[in-house]
Amino acid sequence: MAQLIKLQDYVSRYEQDIFRYPGQFIRLKKENYEGIKQQWLEQKEQDQISPIVEEEEVDKKKGFFKKWFKKEEEDDQFETVDHAISQLPDDENELKRDFLDRIFQFQLKWASSTLHEVSFLDRIYETDDQLKYFLMRFPDTFLLYYQPIFKLNKALLEGDIIMVTPTSIQCIYWLDTDDESVVYEAVDQRKWKKRINGEEKSIVNPNIALKRMEGAIRSILNYHEIDYTIEKIVLSQNGVIQYNHSPQQTHYIDQSTYETWFHNQRTTSTPLKHQQLKVAGALLEHTQTTSINRPEWEDVEEDF
């Protein structure tokens, strides 16, 4: 599961210590899943031994997932989830899906609050399928910036999707649609054509936004004297992209190449790198953050 480092202009745990939180997330995720899997196996075994259970045991079963994570004293740990489901997962794949759904909620919390500050999270992100896709389908070592707002020379620049991997920065423009009959045709430097069900319309060339993102990121890296590969990706899982040639360091991923690209992304086994975290920290340093003090900390300050 990729890590949500920055969401729009919300305050993020990762801004406090980029060299601490990515590794901590991976460790906590592993520890909690192993504990829950063991509990699930024990409950399944118990059900096989005693298929007829009393009403009290049914209540216990319903509350199996009421406490997903260990309760920690510090607010920056995975916390107790007060949520129950009606029955145990039937298999481990279902268990994993349920587990990731719950961690997704923690990702949103970590990307919109710290111990002292909080941002007002737009609830639309809780059901954002695109955000869930990039978080749930990629490795733990991929660090995601989702619609970040960069501050460059007193100007604000809105980004799209940026993934900092152990080997490169991926600037991604999402072109996806549920309709597999859609065709995107690269026309010129300013526009593309989108054809679907016999209808055709012009859209802005995705490379314009990608080039703008690349320029912002490159200026930040140059400022910090960091050398890191930047890739640009136009992504359409279901559509077809027609083009004569792609710009330098730009990959067009459509239905014909998606599975290979996705497999390569998913199966990467490269661990977190120091240089990667250094890059992630540099980008965070130049993002906009809008937040307020948590109410309890305002009370403390007033007392002081």
XYZ file of C-alpha atoms in Angstrom:
304
model
C 0.000 0.000 0.000
C 1.536 3.304 -1.091
C 1.872 6.043 1.520
C -0.076 9.307 1.293
C 2.664 11.845 1.990
C 0.770 14.993 0.982
C -2.916 15.558 0.212
C -3.720 18.924 -1.369
C -2.743 21.637 1.166
C -3.520 19.634 4.312
C -1.030 19.342 7.164
C 0.754 15.968 7.101
C 2.523 13.815 9.688
C 5.287 13.295 7.158
C 6.091 17.018 7.204
C 7.245 16.582 10.803
C 9.844 13.925 10.038
C 10.086 12.404 6.565
C 12.885 10.081 7.697
C 10.745 8.578 10.474
C 7.176 8.114 9.302
C 7.578 6.065 6.085
C 9.505 3.335 7.897
C 7.157 3.519 10.872
C 4.120 3.081 8.628
C 5.591 -0.057 7.028
C 6.460 -1.550 10.424
C 3.063 -0.832 11.998
C 1.180 -2.101 8.975
C 3.099 -5.395 9.028
C 2.779 -5.886 12.793
C -0.952 -5.180 12.831
C -1.730 -7.409 9.862
C 0.229 -10.333 11.320
C -1.652 -9.969 14.597
C -5.039 -9.773 12.931
C -4.278 -12.695 10.617
C -3.313 -14.848 13.604
C -6.506 -13.865 15.407
C -8.530 -14.658 12.282
C -6.915 -18.112 11.921
C -7.613 -18.914 15.558
C -11.248 -17.845 15.223
C -11.678 -19.887 12.034
C -10.221 -22.941 13.764
C -12.515 -22.445 16.753
C -15.544 -22.224 14.445
C -14.582 -25.512 12.795
C -14.340 -27.227 16.179
C -17.594 -25.722 17.484
C -19.854 -24.954 14.504
C -22.844 -24.408 16.817
C -22.244 -21.373 18.998
C -24.234 -19.649 21.683
C -25.586 -16.095 21.285
C -22.703 -14.754 23.401
C -20.185 -16.298 20.987
C -22.020 -14.770 18.018
C -21.632 -11.343 19.625
C -17.904 -11.983 20.003
C -17.706 -12.953 16.358
C -19.499 -9.794 15.271
C -16.993 -7.755 17.234
C -13.955 -9.486 15.761
C -12.772 -6.417 13.896
C -13.947 -3.890 16.459
C -10.371 -3.319 17.566
C -8.149 -3.518 14.517
C -5.011 -1.888 15.772
C -3.071 -1.696 18.986
C -3.930 1.296 21.128
C -0.811 3.405 21.488
C -0.205 6.299 23.843
C 1.114 8.560 21.091
C -1.302 10.031 18.595
C 0.977 9.230 15.659
C 0.446 5.470 15.989
C -2.270 3.321 14.453
C -5.201 3.624 16.840
C -8.231 1.578 17.796
C -10.905 1.413 15.126
C -14.376 1.230 16.622
C -15.919 -0.683 13.766
C -17.489 -4.126 13.652
C -18.522 -6.355 10.770
C -21.246 -8.980 10.726
C -19.052 -11.966 9.951
C -15.486 -13.148 9.636
C -13.826 -12.867 6.214
C -14.166 -16.137 4.279
C -10.574 -16.175 3.015
C -7.311 -14.299 3.388
C -7.874 -12.163 0.267
C -11.063 -10.814 1.820
C -9.198 -10.286 5.090
C -6.536 -8.245 3.251
C -9.144 -6.120 1.468
C -10.897 -5.353 4.748
C -7.577 -4.525 6.380
C -6.538 -2.149 3.591
C -9.930 -0.420 3.647
C -9.358 0.433 7.282
C -5.764 1.532 6.794
C -7.008 3.860 4.046
C -8.876 5.797 6.746
C -5.662 6.090 8.768
C -3.854 7.328 5.684
C -6.371 10.167 5.422
C -5.865 10.976 9.099
C -2.086 11.026 8.827
C -2.365 13.222 5.716
C -4.633 15.797 7.376
C -3.492 16.088 11.001
C -0.591 16.043 13.426
C -0.495 15.900 17.207
C -0.836 19.702 17.378
C -2.545 20.709 14.125
C -5.473 19.665 11.963
C -6.781 20.523 8.503
C -10.432 20.342 7.461
C -10.595 17.191 5.341
C -13.004 17.266 2.411
C -15.058 14.071 2.797
C -14.971 13.564 -0.948
C -11.541 11.980 -0.514
C -13.053 9.150 1.541
C -14.765 7.861 -1.619
C -12.190 8.998 -4.180
C -11.633 5.876 -6.308
C -8.592 7.367 -8.015
C -6.929 8.068 -4.666
C -7.772 4.562 -3.443
C -6.306 3.083 -6.609
C -2.920 4.756 -6.174
C -2.776 3.968 -2.462
C -4.065 0.403 -2.418
C -2.495 -1.013 -5.555
C 1.138 0.037 -5.191
C 3.974 -0.941 -2.807
C 4.565 0.491 0.668
C 7.780 2.136 -0.556
C 5.926 4.386 -3.044
C 5.281 7.856 -1.599
C 2.226 9.625 -3.027
C 1.556 13.351 -3.417
C -2.099 13.739 -4.407
C -3.125 17.112 -5.841
C -0.373 18.949 -3.903
C -0.029 22.721 -4.046
C 3.568 23.881 -4.514
C 4.932 27.279 -3.450
C 7.470 28.567 -5.969
C 8.748 32.153 -5.926
C 5.633 33.310 -4.030
C 3.400 31.676 -6.655
C 1.183 28.632 -6.098
C 1.149 25.702 -8.525
C -1.399 22.904 -8.296
C 0.000 19.466 -9.090
C -1.820 16.286 -10.054
C -0.395 12.901 -9.068
C 3.239 12.527 -8.051
C 4.772 9.256 -6.889
C 8.251 9.253 -5.364
C 9.581 5.705 -5.793
C 12.954 4.338 -4.657
C 14.331 4.952 -8.163
C 12.457 7.909 -9.672
C 9.797 10.581 -9.385
C 6.724 9.723 -11.455
C 4.504 12.597 -12.594
C 1.218 10.943 -13.587
C -1.653 12.334 -15.649
C -4.748 10.138 -15.229
C -6.820 9.757 -18.388
C -8.884 6.822 -17.271
C -12.465 5.985 -18.129
C -14.660 2.954 -17.569
C -15.466 2.799 -21.278
C -13.003 0.538 -23.117
C -13.998 1.985 -26.489
C -12.451 5.389 -25.813
C -9.569 6.451 -28.053
C -7.192 9.343 -27.348
C -5.305 10.768 -30.312
C -2.318 13.071 -29.936
C -2.926 15.930 -32.378
C -0.383 18.650 -31.605
C 1.380 20.348 -28.714
C -1.806 21.978 -27.436
C -4.625 19.503 -27.925
C -5.628 15.860 -28.240
C -8.801 14.290 -29.576
C -11.006 12.029 -27.493
C -13.325 9.695 -29.414
C -15.972 7.643 -27.666
C -19.140 5.988 -29.041
C -18.857 7.856 -32.342
C -18.508 11.255 -30.668
C -15.343 13.339 -30.820
C -14.150 16.259 -28.757
C -10.902 18.106 -28.111
C -9.084 17.912 -24.784
C -6.000 19.705 -23.520
C -2.750 17.900 -24.295
C -1.825 16.086 -21.025
C 1.831 16.840 -21.645
C 1.214 20.510 -20.830
C 0.313 19.692 -17.216
C 3.083 17.096 -16.980
C 5.695 19.526 -18.247
C 4.513 22.121 -15.721
C 4.818 19.575 -12.887
C 8.214 18.438 -14.081
C 9.457 22.039 -14.202
C 8.319 22.713 -10.637
C 9.887 19.521 -9.300
C 13.139 20.051 -11.175
C 13.482 23.595 -9.820
C 12.989 22.264 -6.269
C 15.575 19.520 -6.754
C 18.043 21.997 -8.259
C 17.540 24.339 -5.314
C 18.418 21.518 -2.918
C 21.192 20.237 -5.194
C 19.552 16.811 -5.542
C 19.920 14.630 -8.617
C 16.955 12.297 -9.184
C 15.272 10.841 -12.257
C 11.921 12.390 -13.238
C 9.485 10.398 -15.384
C 6.245 11.611 -16.938
C 3.366 9.171 -17.433
C 0.079 9.556 -19.297
C -2.067 6.726 -17.931
C -5.242 5.164 -19.300
C -6.005 1.691 -18.012
C -8.928 1.050 -20.354
C -8.481 3.434 -23.272
C -6.280 3.488 -26.358
C -3.679 6.221 -26.921
C -2.690 6.881 -30.538
C 0.497 8.874 -31.165
C 3.429 9.102 -33.548
C 6.020 9.751 -30.852
C 6.091 10.674 -27.167
C 8.104 13.507 -25.612
C 11.392 12.704 -23.894
C 11.095 10.849 -20.567
C 7.341 10.424 -21.150
C 5.551 7.081 -21.176
C 2.097 6.544 -22.671
C 0.419 3.662 -20.818
C -2.876 2.416 -22.291
C -4.781 -0.892 -22.373
C -2.116 -2.521 -24.538
C 0.736 -1.835 -22.099
C -1.061 -1.344 -18.798
C -0.768 -4.903 -17.427
C 2.995 -5.051 -18.009
C 3.538 -1.601 -16.511
C 1.301 -2.346 -13.535
C 2.977 -5.705 -12.879
C 6.399 -4.064 -12.875
C 5.186 -1.414 -10.428
C 3.555 -3.925 -8.094
C 6.440 -6.387 -7.972
C 9.234 -3.947 -7.231
C 11.115 -5.107 -4.152
C 13.433 -2.118 -3.734
C 13.326 -0.854 -0.126
C 13.026 2.762 0.943
C 16.154 4.725 0.033
C 17.779 7.609 1.907
C 17.957 9.641 -1.312
C 14.276 8.937 -1.949
C 13.331 10.278 1.494
C 15.579 13.280 0.929
C 13.698 14.006 -2.311
C 10.328 13.556 -0.591
C 11.366 15.967 2.158
C 12.528 18.577 -0.334
C 9.169 18.477 -2.131
C 7.275 18.739 1.162
C 9.326 21.782 2.104
C 7.892 23.626 -0.907
C 4.218 22.689 -0.517
C 1.407 24.846 0.813
C -0.114 23.868 4.177
C -3.363 25.216 5.619
C -4.223 24.116 9.158
C -5.302 25.239 12.611
C -4.244 24.259 16.124
C -6.186 21.377 17.598
C -8.769 22.742 20.113
C -7.098 20.962 23.044
C -3.768 22.630 22.221
C -5.413 26.043 21.984
C -6.708 25.506 25.530
C -3.194 24.614 26.706
C -1.715 27.746 25.092
C -4.378 29.939 26.675
C -3.656 28.450 30.112
C 0.071 29.011 29.585
